[in-house]
Structure formats: structure tokens, C-alpha cells
Short mmCIF file of C-alpha atoms in Angstrom, two decimals:
data_model
loop_
_atom_site.label_atom_id
_atom_site.label_comp_id
_atom_site.label_asym_id
_atom_site.label_seq_id
_atom_site.Cartn_x
_atom_site.Cartn_y
_atom_site.Cartn_z
CA UNK Q 1 -13.85 -80.11 25.02
CA UNK Q 2 -11.15 -77.85 23.68
CA UNK Q 3 -12.74 -74.59 25.02
CA UNK Q 4 -12.53 -76.46 28.56
CA UNK Q 5 -8.99 -77.29 28.16
CA UNK Q 6 -8.20 -73.80 27.03
CA UNK Q 7 -9.94 -72.36 29.88
CA UNK Q 8 -8.29 -74.62 32.57
CA UNK Q 9 -4.63 -73.72 30.81
CA UNK Q 10 -5.60 -69.98 31.02
CA UNK Q 11 -6.68 -70.17 34.82
CA UNK Q 12 -3.42 -72.19 35.45
CA UNK Q 13 -1.23 -69.51 34.03
CA UNK Q 14 -3.04 -66.80 35.56
CA UNK Q 15 -2.99 -68.59 38.87
CA UNK Q 16 0.97 -69.01 38.25
CA UNK Q 17 1.11 -65.35 37.44
CA UNK Q 18 -0.73 -64.11 40.52
CA UNK Q 19 1.34 -66.28 42.81
CA UNK Q 20 4.49 -64.88 41.10
CA UNK Q 21 3.34 -61.36 41.75
CA UNK Q 22 2.34 -62.16 45.24
CA UNK Q 23 5.62 -63.78 45.92
CA UNK Q 24 7.70 -60.90 44.32
CA UNK Q 25 5.76 -58.62 46.51
CA UNK Q 26 6.34 -60.53 49.65
CA UNK Q 27 10.10 -60.78 48.87
CA UNK Q 28 10.31 -56.92 48.42
CA UNK Q 29 8.36 -56.38 51.56
CA UNK Q 30 10.68 -58.95 53.48
CA UNK Q 31 13.77 -57.21 51.90
CA UNK Q 32 12.49 -53.80 53.28
CA UNK Q 33 12.02 -55.26 56.45
CA UNK Q 34 15.47 -57.14 56.70
CA UNK Q 35 17.25 -53.98 55.55
CA UNK Q 36 15.52 -51.51 58.02
CA UNK Q 37 16.16 -54.27 60.87
CA UNK Q 38 19.87 -55.09 60.16
CA UNK Q 39 21.30 -52.02 58.31
CA UNK Q 40 20.18 -49.61 60.91
CA UNK Q 41 21.14 -51.27 64.07
CA UNK Q 42 24.18 -49.27 64.84
CA UNK Q 43 23.72 -46.35 62.41
CA UNK Q 44 21.32 -44.84 60.05
CA UNK Q 45 20.47 -47.11 57.16
CA UNK Q 46 22.10 -45.55 54.15
CA UNK Q 47 19.70 -44.71 51.22
CA UNK Q 48 20.66 -47.40 48.58
CA UNK Q 49 20.21 -44.68 46.03
CA UNK Q 50 23.51 -42.94 47.33
CA UNK Q 51 25.97 -45.56 45.88
CA UNK Q 52 25.87 -47.26 42.45
CA UNK Q 53 25.28 -50.98 41.97
CA UNK Q 54 28.76 -51.78 41.24
CA UNK Q 55 29.94 -50.43 44.73
CA UNK Q 56 27.43 -52.37 46.66
CA UNK Q 57 28.40 -55.74 44.74
CA UNK Q 58 32.18 -55.08 45.19
CA UNK Q 59 32.66 -53.45 48.44
CA UNK Q 60 29.40 -53.02 50.66
CA UNK Q 61 27.50 -56.22 50.36
CA UNK Q 62 30.58 -58.65 50.94
CA UNK Q 63 31.58 -56.11 54.18
CA UNK Q 64 27.82 -56.40 55.23
CA UNK Q 65 27.75 -59.99 54.76
CA UNK Q 66 31.03 -60.60 56.91
CA UNK Q 67 29.63 -58.38 59.61
CA UNK Q 68 26.49 -61.00 59.79
CA UNK Q 69 28.99 -64.25 59.88
CA UNK Q 70 28.15 -64.70 56.21
CA UNK Q 71 30.68 -65.14 53.36
CA UNK Q 72 29.73 -63.22 50.18
CA UNK Q 73 32.21 -63.60 47.24
CA UNK Q 74 35.97 -63.27 47.74
CA UNK Q 75 35.98 -60.88 50.66
CA UNK Q 76 38.24 -62.16 53.26
CA UNK Q 77 38.10 -59.65 56.19
CA UNK Q 78 41.50 -61.08 58.03
CA UNK Q 79 43.26 -61.17 54.69
CA UNK Q 80 46.89 -59.74 55.16
CA UNK Q 81 46.54 -58.78 58.79
CA UNK Q 82 49.24 -59.95 61.55
CA UNK Q 83 48.26 -62.26 64.20
CA UNK Q 84 47.69 -59.50 66.67
CA UNK Q 85 45.42 -57.32 64.66
CA UNK Q 86 43.70 -60.53 63.53
CA UNK Q 87 43.02 -61.36 67.38
CA UNK Q 88 41.88 -57.72 68.03
CA UNK Q 89 39.21 -57.77 65.49
CA UNK Q 90 38.08 -61.32 66.44
CA UNK Q 91 37.78 -60.23 70.10
CA UNK Q 92 35.56 -57.35 68.94
CA UNK Q 93 33.14 -59.43 67.65
CA UNK Q 94 32.51 -57.26 64.27
CA UNK Q 95 32.76 -60.44 62.37
CA UNK Q 96 30.64 -63.11 64.28
CA UNK Q 97 31.77 -66.45 64.24
CA UNK Q 98 28.21 -67.88 63.74
CA UNK Q 99 25.97 -66.45 61.22
CA UNK Q 100 23.27 -63.96 62.68
CA UNK Q 101 21.21 -64.30 59.30
CA UNK Q 102 20.21 -67.26 57.48
CA UNK Q 103 21.27 -67.72 53.59
CA UNK Q 104 17.79 -67.17 52.37
CA UNK Q 105 17.27 -63.99 54.16
CA UNK Q 106 20.60 -62.65 52.98
CA UNK Q 107 20.04 -63.50 49.35
CA UNK Q 108 16.42 -61.86 49.71
CA UNK Q 109 18.32 -58.72 51.45
CA UNK Q 110 21.01 -58.69 48.47
CA UNK Q 111 18.28 -59.10 45.57
CA UNK Q 112 16.28 -56.26 47.13
CA UNK Q 113 19.28 -53.97 47.30
CA UNK Q 114 20.48 -54.49 43.94
CA UNK Q 115 17.21 -54.22 42.38
CA UNK Q 116 17.11 -50.75 43.93
CA UNK Q 117 20.79 -49.34 43.55
CA UNK Q 118 21.34 -47.06 40.57
CA UNK Q 119 23.78 -47.50 37.70
CA UNK Q 120 25.15 -44.16 38.39
CA UNK Q 121 24.81 -41.01 40.80
CA UNK Q 122 23.54 -37.81 39.50
CA UNK Q 123 26.34 -35.35 39.13
CA UNK Q 124 26.52 -32.07 40.91
CA UNK Q 125 25.38 -28.95 38.85
CA UNK Q 126 28.25 -26.85 39.15
CA UNK Q 127 27.61 -23.42 37.65
CA UNK Q 128 29.09 -23.14 34.01
CA UNK Q 129 31.02 -19.90 34.79
CA UNK Q 130 32.93 -19.24 37.84
CA UNK Q 131 34.04 -15.91 39.58
CA UNK Q 132 37.56 -16.01 40.39
CA UNK Q 133 38.12 -14.43 44.02
CA UNK Q 134 39.58 -11.12 44.27
CA UNK Q 135 39.35 -10.82 48.42
CA UNK Q 136 42.68 -12.55 48.77
CA UNK Q 137 46.28 -12.64 47.61
CA UNK Q 138 48.44 -15.67 47.73
CA UNK Q 139 51.70 -16.54 48.75
CA UNK Q 140 53.44 -19.89 48.90
CA UNK Q 141 56.50 -21.19 50.21
CA UNK Q 142 58.16 -24.24 51.45
CA UNK Q 143 59.36 -24.85 55.08
CA UNK Q 144 61.79 -27.74 54.91
CA UNK Q 145 63.96 -29.70 52.30
CA UNK Q 146 62.01 -32.62 52.04
CA UNK Q 147 60.57 -33.34 48.55
CA UNK Q 148 56.87 -33.45 48.46
CA UNK Q 149 54.27 -31.94 51.28
CA UNK Q 150 53.05 -34.25 54.04
CA UNK Q 151 51.83 -31.86 56.74
CA UNK Q 152 49.26 -33.57 59.01
CA UNK Q 153 48.93 -30.80 61.60
CA UNK Q 154 48.70 -27.01 61.34
CA UNK Q 155 47.71 -24.44 63.84
CA UNK Q 156 48.10 -20.54 63.94
CA UNK Q 157 49.42 -19.17 66.98
CA UNK Q 158 48.62 -15.25 67.38
CA UNK Q 159 50.97 -14.84 70.22
CA UNK Q 160 54.07 -14.59 68.23
CA UNK Q 161 52.55 -14.35 64.99
CA UNK Q 162 53.50 -17.89 64.01
CA UNK Q 163 52.27 -21.46 62.68
CA UNK Q 164 53.06 -24.78 64.15
CA UNK Q 165 53.03 -27.67 61.76
CA UNK Q 166 53.40 -31.69 62.23
CA UNK Q 167 54.34 -33.99 59.44
CA UNK Q 168 54.29 -37.54 58.55
CA UNK Q 169 57.97 -38.03 59.74
CA UNK Q 170 57.11 -36.90 63.37
CA UNK Q 171 58.84 -33.33 63.14
CA UNK Q 172 57.00 -30.39 64.62
CA UNK Q 173 57.94 -27.02 63.14
CA UNK Q 174 57.42 -23.48 64.01
CA UNK Q 175 57.45 -20.74 61.46
CA UNK Q 176 57.22 -17.19 62.61
CA UNK Q 177 55.77 -14.93 59.89
CA UNK Q 178 57.60 -11.62 61.31
CA UNK Q 179 61.18 -13.17 60.90
CA UNK Q 180 60.24 -15.80 58.13
CA UNK Q 181 62.22 -18.36 59.95
CA UNK Q 182 61.42 -21.95 60.37
CA UNK Q 183 62.73 -24.03 63.39
CA UNK Q 184 62.02 -27.74 64.52
CA UNK Q 185 61.05 -27.77 68.11
CA UNK Q 186 60.00 -31.53 68.80
CA UNK Q 187 60.59 -34.84 67.12
CA UNK Q 188 58.23 -37.65 67.68
CA UNK Q 189 58.45 -41.32 66.19
CA UNK Q 190 55.26 -41.08 63.91
CA UNK Q 191 53.03 -38.64 62.27
CA UNK Q 192 52.03 -35.55 64.62
CA UNK Q 193 48.34 -34.91 64.24
CA UNK Q 194 47.98 -32.46 67.28
CA UNK Q 195 50.34 -30.21 69.21
CA UNK Q 196 49.40 -28.02 72.42
CA UNK Q 197 51.56 -25.56 74.50
CA UNK Q 198 50.63 -24.91 77.98
CA UNK Q 199 52.66 -22.84 80.66
CA UNK Q 200 55.05 -25.51 81.52
CA UNK Q 201 54.33 -28.37 79.31
CA UNK Q 202 53.51 -29.21 75.63
CA UNK Q 203 51.51 -32.13 74.62
CA UNK Q 204 52.34 -33.98 71.34
CA UNK Q 205 49.87 -36.48 69.68
CA UNK Q 206 51.52 -39.20 67.90
CA UNK Q 207 49.03 -41.13 65.93
CA UNK Q 208 51.19 -44.22 65.60
CA UNK Q 209 50.21 -46.03 62.44
CA UNK Q 210 48.87 -43.49 60.08
CA UNK Q 211 46.94 -46.21 57.57
CA UNK Q 212 43.98 -47.92 58.73
CA UNK Q 213 45.03 -50.42 61.65
CA UNK Q 214 43.38 -51.95 64.56
CA UNK Q 215 46.85 -51.85 66.54
CA UNK Q 216 46.96 -49.46 69.38
CA UNK Q 217 50.45 -47.73 69.11
CA UNK Q 218 49.77 -44.12 69.33
CA UNK Q 219 50.45 -42.07 72.37
CA UNK Q 220 50.79 -38.56 73.75
CA UNK Q 221 53.93 -36.93 74.93
CA UNK Q 222 54.50 -34.38 77.37
CA UNK Q 223 57.42 -32.40 76.83
CA UNK Q 224 59.06 -30.48 79.60
CA UNK Q 225 62.02 -28.23 79.32
CA UNK Q 226 64.14 -30.92 80.88
CA UNK Q 227 62.84 -33.86 78.82
CA UNK Q 228 59.81 -35.93 77.68
CA UNK Q 229 57.27 -38.12 79.26
CA UNK Q 230 55.16 -40.36 77.73
CA UNK Q 231 51.46 -40.67 79.11
CA UNK Q 232 51.23 -44.56 80.05
CA UNK Q 233 48.06 -45.45 77.97
CA UNK Q 234 48.59 -46.36 74.23
CA UNK Q 235 46.06 -45.09 71.95
CA UNK Q 236 44.28 -46.33 68.91
CA UNK Q 237 45.12 -43.75 65.99
CA UNK Q 238 44.65 -40.73 68.08
CA UNK Q 239 43.98 -37.62 65.90
CA UNK Q 240 42.91 -34.73 68.25
CA UNK Q 241 43.65 -33.84 71.71
CA UNK Q 242 41.46 -31.35 73.86
CA UNK Q 243 43.16 -30.22 76.88
CA UNK Q 244 40.92 -28.54 79.13
CA UNK Q 245 39.71 -28.48 82.92
CA UNK Q 246 36.19 -29.86 82.66
CA UNK Q 247 35.36 -30.11 86.40
CA UNK Q 248 37.20 -26.82 87.65
CA UNK Q 249 39.44 -28.75 90.02
CA UNK Q 250 42.66 -27.27 89.10
CA UNK Q 251 43.73 -30.06 86.95
CA UNK Q 252 43.41 -30.18 83.23
CA UNK Q 253 42.00 -33.39 81.52
CA UNK Q 254 42.54 -34.77 77.88
CA UNK Q 255 39.80 -35.59 75.65
CA UNK Q 256 41.26 -37.82 72.93
CA UNK Q 257 39.81 -38.42 69.74
CA UNK Q 258 41.05 -42.23 68.96
CA UNK Q 259 39.75 -42.35 65.47
CA UNK Q 260 41.06 -46.29 65.23
CA UNK Q 261 39.56 -48.16 62.19
CA UNK Q 262 36.95 -50.56 62.54
CA UNK Q 263 37.24 -50.00 66.52
CA UNK Q 264 37.86 -46.85 68.13
CA UNK Q 265 36.64 -44.39 70.81
CA UNK Q 266 36.47 -41.02 72.50
CA UNK Q 267 38.44 -41.39 75.56
CA UNK Q 268 39.40 -39.23 78.85
CA UNK Q 269 42.48 -39.16 80.48
CA UNK Q 270 42.08 -37.38 83.86
CA UNK Q 271 44.38 -37.15 87.06
CA UNK Q 272 43.52 -39.76 89.72
CA UNK Q 273 44.41 -39.59 93.42
CA UNK Q 274 47.72 -40.99 92.97
CA UNK Q 275 48.57 -38.15 90.77
CA UNK Q 276 48.79 -40.16 87.56
CA UNK Q 277 46.43 -40.57 84.50
CA UNK Q 278 43.49 -42.70 84.73
CA UNK Q 279 41.55 -43.47 81.42
CA UNK Q 280 37.77 -44.08 80.74
CA UNK Q 281 35.71 -44.47 77.61
CA UNK Q 282 33.26 -41.46 76.91
CA UNK Q 283 32.08 -42.87 73.34
CA UNK Q 284 32.80 -46.41 72.11
CA UNK Q 285 32.72 -45.99 68.55
CA UNK Q 286 35.38 -45.64 65.45
CA UNK Q 287 35.90 -42.43 63.90
CA UNK Q 288 36.11 -39.52 66.29
CA UNK Q 289 37.87 -36.59 64.64
CA UNK Q 290 37.52 -33.39 66.85
CA UNK Q 291 36.05 -32.31 70.08
CA UNK Q 292 34.92 -28.85 71.55
CA UNK Q 293 34.29 -27.88 75.04
CA UNK Q 294 31.68 -25.77 75.58
CA UNK Q 295 28.62 -25.23 78.31
CA UNK Q 296 25.74 -26.37 75.89
CA UNK Q 297 22.85 -26.30 78.44
CA UNK Q 298 23.83 -23.18 80.38
CA UNK Q 299 24.36 -25.00 83.88
CA UNK Q 300 27.78 -23.71 84.36
CA UNK Q 301 29.53 -26.96 83.56
CA UNK Q 302 31.84 -27.68 80.65
CA UNK Q 303 30.26 -29.99 78.10
CA UNK Q 304 31.83 -31.87 75.23
CA UNK Q 305 30.82 -31.48 71.56
CA UNK Q 306 32.31 -34.28 69.25
CA UNK Q 307 32.23 -35.36 65.74
CA UNK Q 308 32.45 -38.97 64.48
CA UNK Q 309 32.96 -40.05 60.98
CA UNK Q 310 32.86 -43.91 60.74
CA UNK Q 311 30.06 -46.01 61.20
CA UNK Q 312 27.55 -44.10 63.19
CA UNK Q 313 28.71 -40.48 61.78
CA UNK Q 314 27.30 -37.94 64.02
CA UNK Q 315 27.52 -34.84 66.35
CA UNK Q 316 27.34 -35.93 69.96
CA UNK Q 317 26.94 -33.38 72.86
CA UNK Q 318 28.31 -34.99 76.07
CA UNK Q 319 26.48 -33.11 78.87
CA UNK Q 320 28.70 -32.94 82.25
CA UNK Q 321 26.35 -33.96 85.09
CA UNK Q 322 28.51 -34.59 87.98
CA UNK Q 323 32.16 -34.75 88.57
CA UNK Q 324 33.36 -35.97 84.92
CA UNK Q 325 30.36 -37.88 84.17
CA UNK Q 326 28.48 -37.59 81.16
CA UNK Q 327 25.12 -37.77 79.52
CA UNK Q 328 25.36 -38.31 75.70
CA UNK Q 329 22.92 -36.90 73.00
CA UNK Q 330 23.24 -37.52 69.25
CA UNK Q 331 21.96 -34.33 67.98
CA UNK Q 332 22.96 -34.87 64.33
CA UNK Q 333 23.38 -38.08 62.28
CA UNK Q 334 24.56 -38.85 59.20
CA UNK Q 335 24.59 -41.87 56.52
CA UNK Q 336 27.48 -44.07 57.45
CA UNK Q 337 28.69 -43.25 53.60
CA UNK Q 338 28.74 -39.49 53.98
CA UNK Q 339 32.34 -39.13 55.15
CA UNK Q 340 32.00 -36.56 57.90
CA UNK Q 341 34.91 -34.59 58.37
CA UNK Q 342 35.04 -31.54 60.26
CA UNK Q 343 32.64 -29.21 62.36
CA UNK Q 344 32.36 -25.97 64.12
CA UNK Q 345 30.08 -24.10 66.74
CA UNK Q 346 29.18 -20.75 65.73
CA UNK Q 347 26.12 -18.31 65.94
CA UNK Q 348 25.38 -18.30 62.30
CA UNK Q 349 21.88 -16.46 62.74
CA UNK Q 350 22.87 -14.32 65.39
CA UNK Q 351 20.01 -15.37 67.93
CA UNK Q 352 22.53 -16.13 70.75
CA UNK Q 353 22.93 -19.90 70.33
CA UNK Q 354 25.22 -21.78 68.96
CA UNK Q 355 24.63 -23.50 65.44
CA UNK Q 356 26.75 -26.20 64.10
CA UNK Q 357 28.45 -26.23 60.53
CA UNK Q 358 29.80 -29.43 59.05
CA UNK Q 359 31.49 -30.54 56.08
CA UNK Q 360 31.04 -34.09 54.71
CA UNK Q 361 33.67 -35.39 51.80
CA UNK Q 362 36.30 -37.95 53.52
CA UNK Q 363 36.11 -40.44 50.20
CA UNK Q 364 39.38 -42.30 50.90
CA UNK Q 365 37.32 -45.69 51.51
CA UNK Q 366 35.87 -48.52 49.72
CA UNK Q 367 33.39 -46.56 47.92
CA UNK Q 368 35.44 -43.90 45.70
CA UNK Q 369 32.92 -42.36 43.52
CA UNK Q 370 32.04 -38.61 43.25
CA UNK Q 371 29.10 -38.14 45.68
CA UNK Q 372 26.69 -35.31 45.34
CA UNK Q 373 25.93 -35.29 49.10
CA UNK Q 374 29.35 -34.12 50.02
CA UNK Q 375 29.45 -30.55 50.71
CA UNK Q 376 28.93 -27.78 53.69
CA UNK Q 377 25.98 -28.02 55.83
CA UNK Q 378 24.64 -25.36 58.40
CA UNK Q 379 22.32 -26.98 61.07
CA UNK Q 380 20.46 -24.25 63.13
CA UNK Q 381 19.99 -24.49 66.65
CA UNK Q 382 16.20 -23.98 68.07
CA UNK Q 383 17.68 -22.91 71.49
CA UNK Q 384 17.42 -26.23 72.86
CA UNK Q 385 20.20 -27.92 71.34
CA UNK Q 386 17.84 -29.45 68.82
CA UNK Q 387 19.41 -28.91 65.39
CA UNK Q 388 17.74 -28.63 61.68
CA UNK Q 389 19.83 -28.62 58.53
CA UNK Q 390 19.04 -25.13 56.78
CA UNK Q 391 21.49 -24.85 54.33
CA UNK Q 392 23.51 -27.34 52.08
CA UNK Q 393 26.26 -26.48 49.57
CA UNK Q 394 27.32 -29.46 47.39
CA UNK Q 395 31.07 -29.88 47.04
CA UNK Q 396 32.93 -33.13 46.16
CA UNK Q 397 35.31 -34.33 48.81
CA UNK Q 398 34.82 -31.62 51.34
CA UNK Q 399 37.19 -32.01 54.10
CA UNK Q 400 37.88 -28.77 56.02
CA UNK Q 401 36.59 -25.42 56.34
CA UNK Q 402 37.10 -21.99 58.07
CA UNK Q 403 34.39 -19.42 58.93
CA UNK Q 404 34.71 -15.88 59.62
CA UNK Q 405 33.60 -12.32 58.47
CA UNK Q 406 36.33 -11.98 56.13
CA UNK Q 407 35.06 -8.99 54.54
CA UNK Q 408 33.50 -7.55 57.69
CA UNK Q 409 30.19 -6.77 56.47
CA UNK Q 410 28.37 -8.48 59.32
CA UNK Q 411 27.95 -12.04 58.27
CA UNK Q 412 29.71 -15.33 58.12
CA UNK Q 413 31.68 -16.19 55.05
CA UNK Q 414 33.25 -19.56 54.51
CA UNK Q 415 36.52 -21.01 52.81
CA UNK Q 416 36.32 -24.78 52.02
CA UNK Q 417 38.86 -27.23 50.62
CA UNK Q 418 38.35 -30.34 48.91
CA UNK Q 419 40.81 -33.31 49.46
CA UNK Q 420 38.69 -35.46 46.90
CA UNK Q 421 37.58 -33.09 44.41
CA UNK Q 422 36.90 -34.13 40.86
CA UNK Q 423 40.10 -33.35 39.05
CA UNK Q 424 39.11 -34.50 35.74
CA UNK Q 425 36.00 -32.45 35.11
CA UNK Q 426 36.09 -29.52 38.00
CA UNK Q 427 39.57 -29.17 39.49
CA UNK Q 428 38.81 -25.68 40.22
CA UNK Q 429 36.59 -26.78 42.92
CA UNK Q 430 39.36 -28.14 45.07
CA UNK Q 431 39.08 -24.84 46.84
CA UNK Q 432 36.51 -22.36 47.15
CA UNK Q 433 35.42 -19.36 49.00
CA UNK Q 434 31.55 -18.62 49.75
CA UNK Q 435 31.00 -14.82 50.03
CA UNK Q 436 27.80 -14.37 52.16
CA UNK Q 437 25.58 -12.02 50.39
CA UNK Q 438 22.31 -12.61 52.36
CA UNK Q 439 22.71 -14.56 55.44
CA UNK Q 440 18.70 -14.82 56.18
CA UNK Q 441 18.27 -16.22 52.80
CA UNK Q 442 21.59 -18.18 52.45
CA UNK Q 443 22.86 -16.48 49.34
CA UNK Q 444 26.40 -17.22 48.56
CA UNK Q 445 28.53 -16.16 45.96
CA UNK Q 446 31.10 -18.91 45.05
CA UNK Q 447 34.69 -17.81 44.27
CA UNK Q 448 37.52 -20.04 43.05
CA UNK Q 449 41.21 -19.55 43.40
CA UNK Q 450 43.97 -19.75 40.83
CA UNK Q 451 45.85 -21.58 43.32
CA UNK Q 452 43.61 -24.39 44.15
CA UNK Q 453 45.64 -27.09 42.37
CA UNK Q 454 49.22 -25.54 43.26
CA UNK Q 455 49.19 -28.38 45.83
CA UNK Q 456 46.64 -30.72 47.58
CA UNK Q 457 45.72 -28.71 50.35
CA UNK Q 458 44.88 -30.72 53.32
CA UNK Q 459 44.36 -28.54 56.34
CA UNK Q 460 43.64 -24.72 57.05
CA UNK Q 461 43.53 -22.12 59.78
CA UNK Q 462 42.79 -18.39 59.92
CA UNK Q 463 44.65 -15.39 61.67
CA UNK Q 464 45.86 -11.90 61.05
CA UNK Q 465 49.10 -13.03 59.48
CA UNK Q 466 50.31 -9.52 57.99
CA UNK Q 467 48.90 -7.70 61.10
CA UNK Q 468 46.87 -5.23 59.00
CA UNK Q 469 43.33 -5.77 61.05
CA UNK Q 470 41.74 -8.49 59.00
CA UNK Q 471 41.64 -12.32 58.92
CA UNK Q 472 43.84 -14.32 56.48
CA UNK Q 473 43.91 -17.83 55.69
CA UNK Q 474 46.79 -20.32 56.26
CA UNK Q 475 46.65 -23.82 54.27
CA UNK Q 476 49.18 -26.84 54.57
CA UNK Q 477 49.72 -29.39 51.90
CA UNK Q 478 49.35 -33.19 51.81
CA UNK Q 479 50.61 -34.52 48.38
CA UNK Q 480 49.96 -38.02 49.42
CA UNK Q 481 47.86 -39.60 46.48
CA UNK Q 482 45.01 -41.28 48.15
CA UNK Q 483 42.78 -41.69 45.00
CA UNK Q 484 43.05 -41.13 41.24
CA UNK Q 485 44.79 -38.07 40.50
CA UNK Q 486 45.60 -36.89 36.85
CA UNK Q 487 49.45 -37.26 36.23
CA UNK Q 488 49.68 -33.57 35.14
CA UNK Q 489 48.26 -32.29 38.33
CA UNK Q 490 50.68 -34.68 40.52
CA UNK Q 491 53.62 -33.18 38.41
CA UNK Q 492 52.59 -29.77 39.07
CA UNK Q 493 52.32 -30.51 42.69
CA UNK Q 494 55.73 -32.01 42.66
CA UNK Q 495 57.19 -29.12 40.40
CA UNK Q 496 55.64 -26.36 42.80
CA UNK Q 497 56.76 -28.14 46.27
CA UNK Q 498 54.31 -25.63 48.20
CA UNK Q 499 54.22 -26.50 51.74
CA UNK Q 500 52.25 -23.76 52.92
CA UNK Q 501 50.18 -20.85 51.43
CA UNK Q 502 48.99 -17.75 53.03
CA UNK Q 503 45.76 -16.13 51.48
CA UNK Q 504 46.35 -12.50 52.63
CA UNK Q 505 43.18 -10.70 53.15
CA UNK Q 506 43.00 -7.54 50.96
CA UNK Q 507 40.37 -5.89 52.89
CA UNK Q 508 42.56 -3.35 54.57
CA UNK Q 509 45.35 -3.37 51.72
CA UNK Q 510 45.34 0.31 50.65
CA UNK Q 511 46.57 -1.03 47.02
CA UNK Q 512 43.71 -3.34 46.76
CA UNK Q 513 40.75 -1.48 48.19
CA UNK Q 514 37.97 -0.96 45.65
#
């Protein structure tokens, strides 16, 4: 009798264990299914292993829940916003009024994510020994009397051997290298993020509100000799303006990257039949940063290549079909937590088509952690605008780069700056020079700079500043503290007060030639 009872009890617990295993397996499968279905609707579903568990709990999951009409934790998406901004967000439908997922599925999804998410990320294995660069000699200087350096725009202009800078206060300055003189040429109301001079008119891009916002207070101002005219349309935090005659009709259009925040777009301003500007949307997504005009399919019409850094992080080619109508093709896509920051078109492998170089590293968001997938990537073109990632150089917080054959040995070298480096452990990696040793095998020698932490370098450009026949690098600073920085480094920024730094290439410097 006792044996029979024990057998029944054993079978009962075996049944419970089996049911529990099946239930857990079903929950895991269900969680994976929900994750793939809901987290890849608008962008690539991020790899759960790409963020530590604490960031899923404190940042990503509450935001995800709100976008599904669910309340998770203490997150309040409208907290602290003025009514106008609340209304814009509400009308956008980003945070739905009614839940699009039931509580049971949400809890399954949440459990699935937290069971996978790691406690920490694997750090980048930087080499223990570094080579200090000897290719460039530095010259840093200030161009204004304002303490701190807050430059939001930088461009080198070969005609006149000068740079234009825009700053957070709205001033556009011109610094001429030949004379060493700096002058203010225009003043806007807010941070200037782009400036273009044409024959009879200059275009100033005023971002409006620099910090994240849903309010459209940005604008483009046309500056003539006899005054200023504001283009009628208000813009949602514009950061780049491409002025080009896309349809070859004698009138230049403007392709405006409205970075926005939760919403944004890539827009086209064109001259209508009444001689005024009309606006249409080319891409309806936030985070557009920069556009380049290039005939990418060889049909004789200019196309647009653009990078997007929020939500559906991607490189998109907009192929021009008829007059100012476009077909879009996302040729490169990144996870929405990669922080895409910049791109260039160049023929890296010398096969006659344009390859794409990108950097990912914007880390001024809700998941500030050093991310080993930040860095520079080379995407090779197969000849039909299908791109394959062929090389990755890891660099925390990589935000801008320039490319050139700086040593004139027949291949492309890179200089990269990081706005969000690991200041505690690897501060030297806030600026690096990658000397190309073998282009075919992607063999680069990393060089660091003694001047890397002279300031927080934010933007850079290239040009022959000293007019000696080689290519120099120009950097501008932005010492606003986005993220944690050791006090000693910020004190050093304040002490140096370096606005601009020129890295003069010594290739043709007789005193430096080896």
C-alpha cells in the first residue's frame, strides 16, 4: 500500500515538473514571438545582450510599455512638458491611448527580456601599448572672448583659406588663417548648425531648441546684402541643410534634416509656381542628420543619400525618378541603440563605385553605458548599391570622422573623434588617427594624440590650412557636459579654453620629413 502511495506521489510530482518545463518553454517561445513581432515593427529589434539588465529595467522597458499604451513603473511620458508639446506627442500616436498588448503578454515579454539581458557588457579590448602620432603638429587657439567652447557648426572653405563656425548663442564667425583675424558675419537667435554661402545669398540654419523637444521653432534664414528673409516654414530642430538643384531646372532646392526628437523628418523645400517655397516630406522619421546629393544609379539624375540616427537607424538612398519624386531604399540598417552619427561616401576599395563609411557612438540618451559596438564601419558596395559591412573599428562614443590619404601613399586614412569616450580608463581614445597600412586586408595602425583631452572635440573638417600641399585637420570644441566626465578633465578644458585646434600635416614640412 505504501509503495503504491509513493508511486502515485512520484508520478504526481513528475507530472508537475513536466508541466512546469512545458509551461516555461512555452513562455520563452511566446516571449520570443512577442519580441520579434512588437520590437521590430518600426526598426531592427535590438539584440537583448547589447544592454545591461539595469538599463532594460530603468529605461527601455518603461518606454517600450508607454509606446504600447501600458504603464510600467513610474515612467510618465508627458511629465514636465508644456501643453503644446503634450498635444503634439498625443496627436502623433507615439503613446497610444488604448493598450495594444494585454498585461499577460507584456509580463511574458518583460520576463523574456530580463532572463536574457546581461549584468554588464564586455569591454572593448584596447591594446595595452599605444603609438603617439607624429604625422601632425597641433596649434590650438580661441576665437572669441566667451569662457568655454560651444561650437555647433564648423566648415573649412578653401576659397580664402578660412573656417566658418556657428555657436550655441547664434553667432556665425569667420576666421581667416592667412591673417589670423576673426570676425562675426551673422547673428541668429539660437544655435547655428549649418551655414552655406551662394553667389547672392547665404543660408543660415537655426536649430531653434537645442535640447530634445517636440516643438518646431527652427528655421532657415536667407541672408542677402540688404537684409534677412526667413523661409516661411518652421522646422523641427533642423541640423543640416543641403542646397542643390536636384531636378536641373535652374532653381536650387533645400533638403533639410529635421532631427526632431520623438518625431522628425527629412523634408524638401522647393520653389513653386508662385515663386515661393513649398515643403514636402521625403522621410517621415526622427533623427536625420546629414544628406549628400549623388547620382547613385547612373541615370543622370541626382539622388539623395541620408543617415538617420533615432529609431530606425539607417542609411537611405532616395532615388530620383521624375521631377522631385523619389523612391526610397534603406541600404544599411542598425540597431536603434547604436547611436549612428555620421557617414561619408567614398570609393575605399578603388573599384569605381561609392562605398559608405559610418560611425556609431551618440551616447547622450537614456542608456549611457560604454557600448562595445560603437565605432567606425566600412560598408563595401557590390556595384548595385548593395552594401556589406567589411570592417569594424571599435571606439566608444565615436561621433565624427574625416577621411583622406593623409600620408599620400595611395590609400584612405581616418581620423575619428569620440564625444563619449571612456574618460576614466581610456581617455586617450577620445581622438585617434588610423593609418592605413594595407587597404585590402584592413590593416590599420592606431595613433593617439597628446592633445586628445585638451578640450571636448565635437566637430572636424579637413583642408590645406598651411598651404603646403598636404591635408590638415581642423577641430572645434563643445565643452558642454553631456555625460559624466572626471573633474580633472573638465578643469583642464576650462583652463585651456581651446576653441579651435589645427592639426598641421607634416608630410611636406621640411623640418619633419623623415
